[in-house]
């Protein structure tokens, strides 16, 4: 692969699953570009400090992943700072709950823009860097919600199903350039977003009961699958989706 220090970009890295993945990759020896929206400035700075305390480089970049101009500027900053990018983890995502019959069009658009279009834009912006070296690892954070879903989350489910379909075709296009693309589908994970499903103790208990491992996931539970897809152990694995849900969805 490369004799250089490995580098990765994690979007939506200021908290929750993205933060855990960024720190987890730093512990595995990566230098990190960590992205979030400007509103998360202070918390993103604390993630950068945590990564630097591990002896790795951290480059904090503010960009709304649904904004093409900001995403392209982010890719340029990464190229100028690290010179190359081994892996990208498209983790930034939003969930706005609402039943279909009353769902506002703007909620549909926002969820699709960040979760689906954001994934596409970030990948498009870093592909030239990866293709130039004939090497890349793309890991897209989808969701079991994109396979199974839950009431009030039809638009979220659609956005995550879009990410999985996109990834399967992307894998077919970029394999020739030594680039793999895979999805990780977290289950119910205790984060700010996860609390949407967990605030009500009865609902929380019912998710625990539905989970083979009988517990709610922690952000750290997601790291191993992402690190695997980002590594050379997964050099011959592409276009796949892996559920990390403690046993809720079995396909
Ligand atoms: N928590 C769960 O139960 C769960 C389950 C399945 C999948 N996921 C997925 O995992 C990913 C991370 O979720 P989480 O639970 O850590 O959520 P979270 O809300 O705690 O964190 C999401 C992060 O993305 C950032 N973000 C939002 N919009 C952005 C944008 N336009 N540009 C850049 N950054 C943006 C947020 O500021 C935040 O830091 C999401 O893609 C989510 O859909 C979460």
Short mmCIF file of C-alpha atoms and ligand atoms in Angstrom, two decimals:
data_model
loop_
_atom_site.label_atom_id
_atom_site.label_comp_id
_atom_site.label_asym_id
_atom_site.label_seq_id
_atom_site.Cartn_x
_atom_site.Cartn_y
_atom_site.Cartn_z
CA UNK A 1 0.00 0.00 0.00
CA UNK A 2 1.92 3.00 1.23
CA UNK A 3 4.96 3.65 3.36
CA UNK A 4 3.49 6.93 4.55
CA UNK A 5 1.47 7.50 7.72
CA UNK A 6 -2.10 6.50 6.96
CA UNK A 7 -4.60 9.33 6.78
CA UNK A 8 -8.38 9.35 7.12
CA UNK A 9 -11.22 11.83 6.90
CA UNK A 10 -14.18 11.33 9.23
CA UNK A 11 -17.22 13.57 8.67
CA UNK A 12 -19.52 14.54 11.51
CA UNK A 13 -16.67 13.79 13.91
CA UNK A 14 -17.44 16.15 16.80
CA UNK A 15 -19.61 13.71 18.77
CA UNK A 16 -21.28 10.32 18.85
CA UNK A 17 -20.25 7.63 16.41
CA UNK A 18 -18.04 9.96 14.32
CA UNK A 19 -16.04 11.04 17.33
CA UNK A 20 -15.54 7.41 18.41
CA UNK A 21 -14.43 6.42 14.89
CA UNK A 22 -11.96 9.33 14.62
CA UNK A 23 -10.36 8.56 17.98
CA UNK A 24 -10.44 4.82 17.21
CA UNK A 25 -8.58 5.34 13.92
CA UNK A 26 -6.05 7.62 15.65
CA UNK A 27 -5.40 4.81 18.15
CA UNK A 28 -4.75 2.56 15.15
CA UNK A 29 -2.08 4.95 13.82
CA UNK A 30 -3.97 7.23 11.42
CA UNK A 31 -3.58 10.97 11.09
CA UNK A 32 -7.07 12.44 11.02
CA UNK A 33 -8.97 15.08 9.14
CA UNK A 34 -12.05 15.63 11.27
CA UNK A 35 -15.05 17.46 9.87
CA UNK A 36 -18.21 18.96 11.26
CA UNK A 37 -20.39 22.04 10.89
CA UNK A 38 -19.10 25.28 12.38
CA UNK A 39 -21.69 25.16 15.19
CA UNK A 40 -19.70 22.22 16.62
CA UNK A 41 -16.43 24.21 16.71
CA UNK A 42 -15.64 23.80 20.41
CA UNK A 43 -16.41 20.11 20.61
CA UNK A 44 -14.50 19.43 17.39
CA UNK A 45 -11.49 21.18 18.96
CA UNK A 46 -11.72 18.79 21.92
CA UNK A 47 -11.68 15.79 19.52
CA UNK A 48 -8.60 17.27 17.82
CA UNK A 49 -6.91 17.60 21.22
CA UNK A 50 -7.75 13.97 22.06
CA UNK A 51 -6.23 12.79 18.76
CA UNK A 52 -3.09 14.91 19.23
CA UNK A 53 -2.70 13.53 22.77
CA UNK A 54 -2.44 10.12 21.09
CA UNK A 55 0.54 11.40 19.09
CA UNK A 56 -1.32 11.74 15.79
CA UNK A 57 -2.07 14.78 13.64
CA UNK A 58 -5.57 16.24 13.69
CA UNK A 59 -6.86 18.65 11.07
CA UNK A 60 -10.26 20.11 12.01
CA UNK A 61 -12.25 21.32 9.01
CA UNK A 62 -15.67 22.93 9.07
CA UNK A 63 -17.85 22.10 6.11
CA UNK A 64 -21.50 21.30 5.60
CA UNK A 65 -21.28 18.01 3.71
CA UNK A 66 -24.35 18.94 1.67
CA UNK A 67 -22.62 22.06 0.30
CA UNK A 68 -20.50 21.25 -2.77
CA UNK A 69 -18.29 24.34 -2.49
CA UNK A 70 -17.47 23.72 1.17
CA UNK A 71 -16.81 20.03 0.51
CA UNK A 72 -14.45 20.79 -2.38
CA UNK A 73 -12.58 23.31 -0.23
CA UNK A 74 -12.26 20.63 2.47
CA UNK A 75 -10.70 18.17 0.00
CA UNK A 76 -8.21 20.84 -1.10
CA UNK A 77 -7.22 21.55 2.51
CA UNK A 78 -6.66 17.84 3.14
CA UNK A 79 -4.54 17.51 -0.01
CA UNK A 80 -2.49 20.56 0.95
CA UNK A 81 -1.97 19.41 4.54
CA UNK A 82 -1.61 15.62 4.35
CA UNK A 83 -0.75 15.21 0.66
CA UNK A 84 -2.80 12.04 0.42
CA UNK A 85 -5.92 10.39 1.83
CA UNK A 86 -6.12 6.66 2.50
CA UNK A 87 -9.62 6.44 3.91
CA UNK A 88 -12.84 8.43 4.13
CA UNK A 89 -15.59 7.65 6.60
CA UNK A 90 -18.88 9.31 5.63
CA UNK A 91 -20.50 9.50 9.03
CA UNK A 92 -22.23 12.93 9.10
CA UNK A 93 -25.96 12.42 9.28
CA UNK A 94 -29.21 13.81 10.60
CA UNK A 95 -32.51 12.34 11.70
CA UNK A 96 -35.68 14.43 11.86
CA UNK A 97 -38.62 12.26 12.88
CA UNK A 98 -42.02 12.66 11.23
CA UNK A 99 -44.80 10.47 9.85
CA UNK A 100 -45.19 10.43 6.08
CA UNK A 101 -48.66 11.95 5.98
CA UNK A 102 -47.53 15.15 7.71
CA UNK A 103 -43.85 15.19 6.75
CA UNK A 104 -42.70 18.61 5.65
CA UNK A 105 -41.02 18.68 2.26
CA UNK A 106 -38.10 20.59 3.78
CA UNK A 107 -37.46 17.73 6.26
CA UNK A 108 -37.34 15.23 3.38
CA UNK A 109 -34.91 17.52 1.54
CA UNK A 110 -32.66 18.15 4.57
CA UNK A 111 -32.35 14.47 5.45
CA UNK A 112 -31.66 13.44 1.86
CA UNK A 113 -29.24 16.37 1.39
CA UNK A 114 -27.04 15.56 4.37
CA UNK A 115 -27.27 11.76 4.48
CA UNK A 116 -27.35 10.85 0.79
CA UNK A 117 -26.09 13.84 -1.21
CA UNK A 118 -23.46 14.65 1.44
CA UNK A 119 -22.01 11.15 1.10
CA UNK A 120 -21.88 11.53 -2.69
CA UNK A 121 -20.29 15.01 -2.60
CA UNK A 122 -17.57 14.04 -0.12
CA UNK A 123 -16.67 10.94 -2.10
CA UNK A 124 -16.62 12.85 -5.39
CA UNK A 125 -14.27 15.43 -3.85
CA UNK A 126 -11.69 12.90 -2.60
CA UNK A 127 -11.80 10.40 -5.48
CA UNK A 128 -9.15 12.25 -7.55
CA UNK A 129 -6.73 12.04 -4.59
CA UNK A 130 -7.39 8.32 -4.18
CA UNK A 131 -7.32 7.53 -7.90
CA UNK A 132 -3.98 9.31 -8.30
CA UNK A 133 -2.42 6.78 -5.87
CA UNK A 134 -4.54 3.84 -7.03
CA UNK A 135 -5.56 3.33 -3.42
CA UNK A 136 -8.53 4.20 -1.26
CA UNK A 137 -10.88 2.94 1.40
CA UNK A 138 -14.41 4.39 1.46
CA UNK A 139 -16.59 3.53 4.45
CA UNK A 140 -20.14 4.86 4.44
CA UNK A 141 -22.16 4.87 7.64
CA UNK A 142 -25.65 3.78 6.61
CA UNK A 143 -28.06 2.29 9.17
CA UNK A 144 -30.17 -0.76 9.86
CA UNK A 145 -32.89 1.87 9.41
CA UNK A 146 -32.09 1.74 5.69
CA UNK A 147 -32.90 -2.00 5.63
CA UNK A 148 -35.71 -2.29 8.14
CA UNK A 149 -36.64 1.18 9.37
CA UNK A 150 -39.12 2.37 11.95
CA UNK A 151 -42.28 4.50 11.89
CA UNK A 152 -41.65 8.27 11.63
CA UNK A 153 -38.36 7.59 9.87
CA UNK A 154 -39.39 6.77 6.29
CA UNK A 155 -37.33 9.61 4.81
CA UNK A 156 -34.32 8.67 6.98
CA UNK A 157 -34.71 5.05 5.87
CA UNK A 158 -34.86 6.18 2.23
CA UNK A 159 -31.67 8.24 2.65
CA UNK A 160 -29.76 5.31 4.15
CA UNK A 161 -31.05 2.87 1.52
CA UNK A 162 -29.77 5.40 -1.03
CA UNK A 163 -26.33 5.30 0.59
CA UNK A 164 -26.25 1.50 0.33
CA UNK A 165 -27.33 1.45 -3.32
CA UNK A 166 -24.86 4.19 -4.15
CA UNK A 167 -22.05 2.29 -2.43
CA UNK A 168 -22.72 -0.96 -4.32
CA UNK A 169 -22.43 0.78 -7.70
CA UNK A 170 -19.52 2.99 -6.60
CA UNK A 171 -17.61 -0.17 -5.65
CA UNK A 172 -18.06 -1.46 -9.21
CA UNK A 173 -16.77 1.82 -10.69
CA UNK A 174 -13.68 2.40 -8.52
CA UNK A 175 -12.37 -1.12 -7.96
CA UNK A 176 -10.19 -0.74 -11.04
CA UNK A 177 -8.44 2.13 -9.23
CA UNK A 178 -7.62 0.05 -6.15
CA UNK A 179 -10.42 1.67 -4.16
CA UNK A 180 -12.94 -0.23 -2.04
CA UNK A 181 -16.32 1.08 -0.88
CA UNK A 182 -18.38 -0.52 1.86
CA UNK A 183 -21.16 0.36 4.29
CA UNK A 184 -21.48 -0.10 8.02
CA UNK A 185 -25.05 -0.20 9.36
CA UNK A 186 -25.18 0.67 13.05
CA UNK A 187 -28.17 -0.47 15.08
CA UNK A 188 -29.47 1.43 18.11
CA UNK A 189 -26.49 3.37 19.44
CA UNK A 190 -26.49 5.67 22.45
CA UNK A 191 -25.71 9.10 20.96
CA UNK A 192 -27.58 12.42 20.65
CA UNK A 193 -29.25 11.01 17.54
CA UNK A 194 -29.83 7.58 19.10
CA UNK A 195 -31.74 9.21 21.96
CA UNK A 196 -34.56 9.92 19.47
CA UNK A 197 -35.24 6.18 19.71
CA UNK A 198 -34.36 5.85 23.39
CA UNK A 199 -35.83 8.74 25.39
CA UNK A 200 -38.89 6.75 26.42
CA UNK A 201 -37.77 3.98 28.88
CA UNK A 202 -40.42 1.58 27.51
CA UNK A 203 -39.13 2.05 23.98
CA UNK A 204 -35.54 1.63 25.20
CA UNK A 205 -36.45 -1.62 26.97
CA UNK A 206 -38.22 -2.91 23.88
CA UNK A 207 -35.10 -2.23 21.74
CA UNK A 208 -32.97 -4.06 24.32
CA UNK A 209 -35.35 -7.01 24.25
CA UNK A 210 -35.30 -7.06 20.43
CA UNK A 211 -31.47 -7.12 20.39
CA UNK A 212 -29.77 -10.52 20.58
CA UNK A 213 -27.01 -9.10 22.81
CA UNK A 214 -29.72 -7.54 25.06
CA UNK A 215 -28.12 -4.11 25.22
CA UNK A 216 -28.06 -0.73 23.48
CA UNK A 217 -24.86 -0.06 21.53
CA UNK A 218 -22.14 2.42 22.45
CA UNK A 219 -20.42 4.57 19.79
CA UNK A 220 -17.24 2.55 20.41
CA UNK A 221 -19.05 -0.61 19.24
CA UNK A 222 -18.94 0.74 15.67
CA UNK A 223 -15.17 1.30 15.47
CA UNK A 224 -14.05 -2.28 14.74
CA UNK A 225 -16.14 -2.71 11.59
CA UNK A 226 -15.05 0.68 10.24
CA UNK A 227 -11.37 0.01 11.01
CA UNK A 228 -11.65 -3.36 9.24
CA UNK A 229 -13.10 -1.87 6.04
CA UNK A 230 -10.46 0.89 6.18
CA UNK A 231 -7.62 -1.60 6.56
CA UNK A 232 -5.73 -3.82 4.17
CA UNK A 233 -7.34 -6.86 5.81
CA UNK A 234 -10.39 -5.80 3.76
CA UNK A 235 -8.43 -5.36 0.51
CA UNK A 236 -10.68 -7.85 -1.32
CA UNK A 237 -13.97 -6.79 0.30
CA UNK A 238 -16.02 -4.20 -1.57
CA UNK A 239 -19.63 -3.22 -2.17
CA UNK A 240 -20.72 -4.85 1.09
CA UNK A 241 -22.83 -3.75 4.05
CA UNK A 242 -22.19 -4.96 7.58
CA UNK A 243 -24.73 -4.62 10.38
CA UNK A 244 -23.24 -3.56 13.73
CA UNK A 245 -26.39 -3.84 15.80
CA UNK A 246 -25.87 -6.52 18.45
CA UNK A 247 -28.31 -8.71 16.51
CA UNK A 248 -31.46 -6.89 15.39
CA UNK A 249 -31.42 -7.26 11.61
CA UNK A 250 -30.16 -10.56 10.21
CA UNK A 251 -29.83 -9.79 6.50
N1 LIG B 1 -27.16 6.60 16.82
C1 LIG B 1 -27.76 5.63 16.16
O1 LIG B 1 -28.55 4.88 16.75
C2 LIG B 1 -27.46 5.42 14.69
C3 LIG B 1 -27.94 4.25 14.12
C4 LIG B 1 -27.69 3.99 12.78
C5 LIG B 1 -26.95 4.89 12.03
N2 LIG B 1 -26.50 6.03 12.60
C6 LIG B 1 -25.73 6.93 11.75
O2 LIG B 1 -24.46 7.16 12.32
C7 LIG B 1 -24.00 8.45 11.96
C8 LIG B 1 -23.60 9.21 13.21
O3 LIG B 1 -24.76 9.34 14.03
P1 LIG B 1 -24.71 9.71 15.58
O4 LIG B 1 -25.69 8.82 16.25
O5 LIG B 1 -23.31 9.78 16.08
O6 LIG B 1 -25.39 11.16 15.48
P2 LIG B 1 -25.04 12.55 16.17
O7 LIG B 1 -26.20 13.42 15.90
O8 LIG B 1 -24.63 12.34 17.59
O9 LIG B 1 -23.76 13.02 15.35
C9 LIG B 1 -23.87 13.39 13.99
C10 LIG B 1 -22.75 14.36 13.68
O10 LIG B 1 -22.90 14.78 12.31
C11 LIG B 1 -22.74 16.21 12.27
N3 LIG B 1 -23.43 16.76 11.12
C12 LIG B 1 -24.78 16.91 10.93
N4 LIG B 1 -25.03 17.51 9.77
C13 LIG B 1 -23.83 17.76 9.19
C14 LIG B 1 -23.45 18.36 7.97
N5 LIG B 1 -24.36 18.84 7.12
N6 LIG B 1 -22.13 18.45 7.68
C15 LIG B 1 -21.20 17.98 8.54
N7 LIG B 1 -21.50 17.40 9.72
C16 LIG B 1 -22.81 17.29 10.04
C17 LIG B 1 -23.37 16.68 13.58
O11 LIG B 1 -22.99 18.01 13.90
C18 LIG B 1 -22.84 15.64 14.55
O12 LIG B 1 -21.57 15.96 15.03
C19 LIG B 1 -25.14 9.11 11.18
O13 LIG B 1 -24.91 8.98 9.79
C20 LIG B 1 -26.34 8.30 11.59
O14 LIG B 1 -27.36 8.35 10.62
C21 LIG B 1 -26.73 6.31 13.92
#
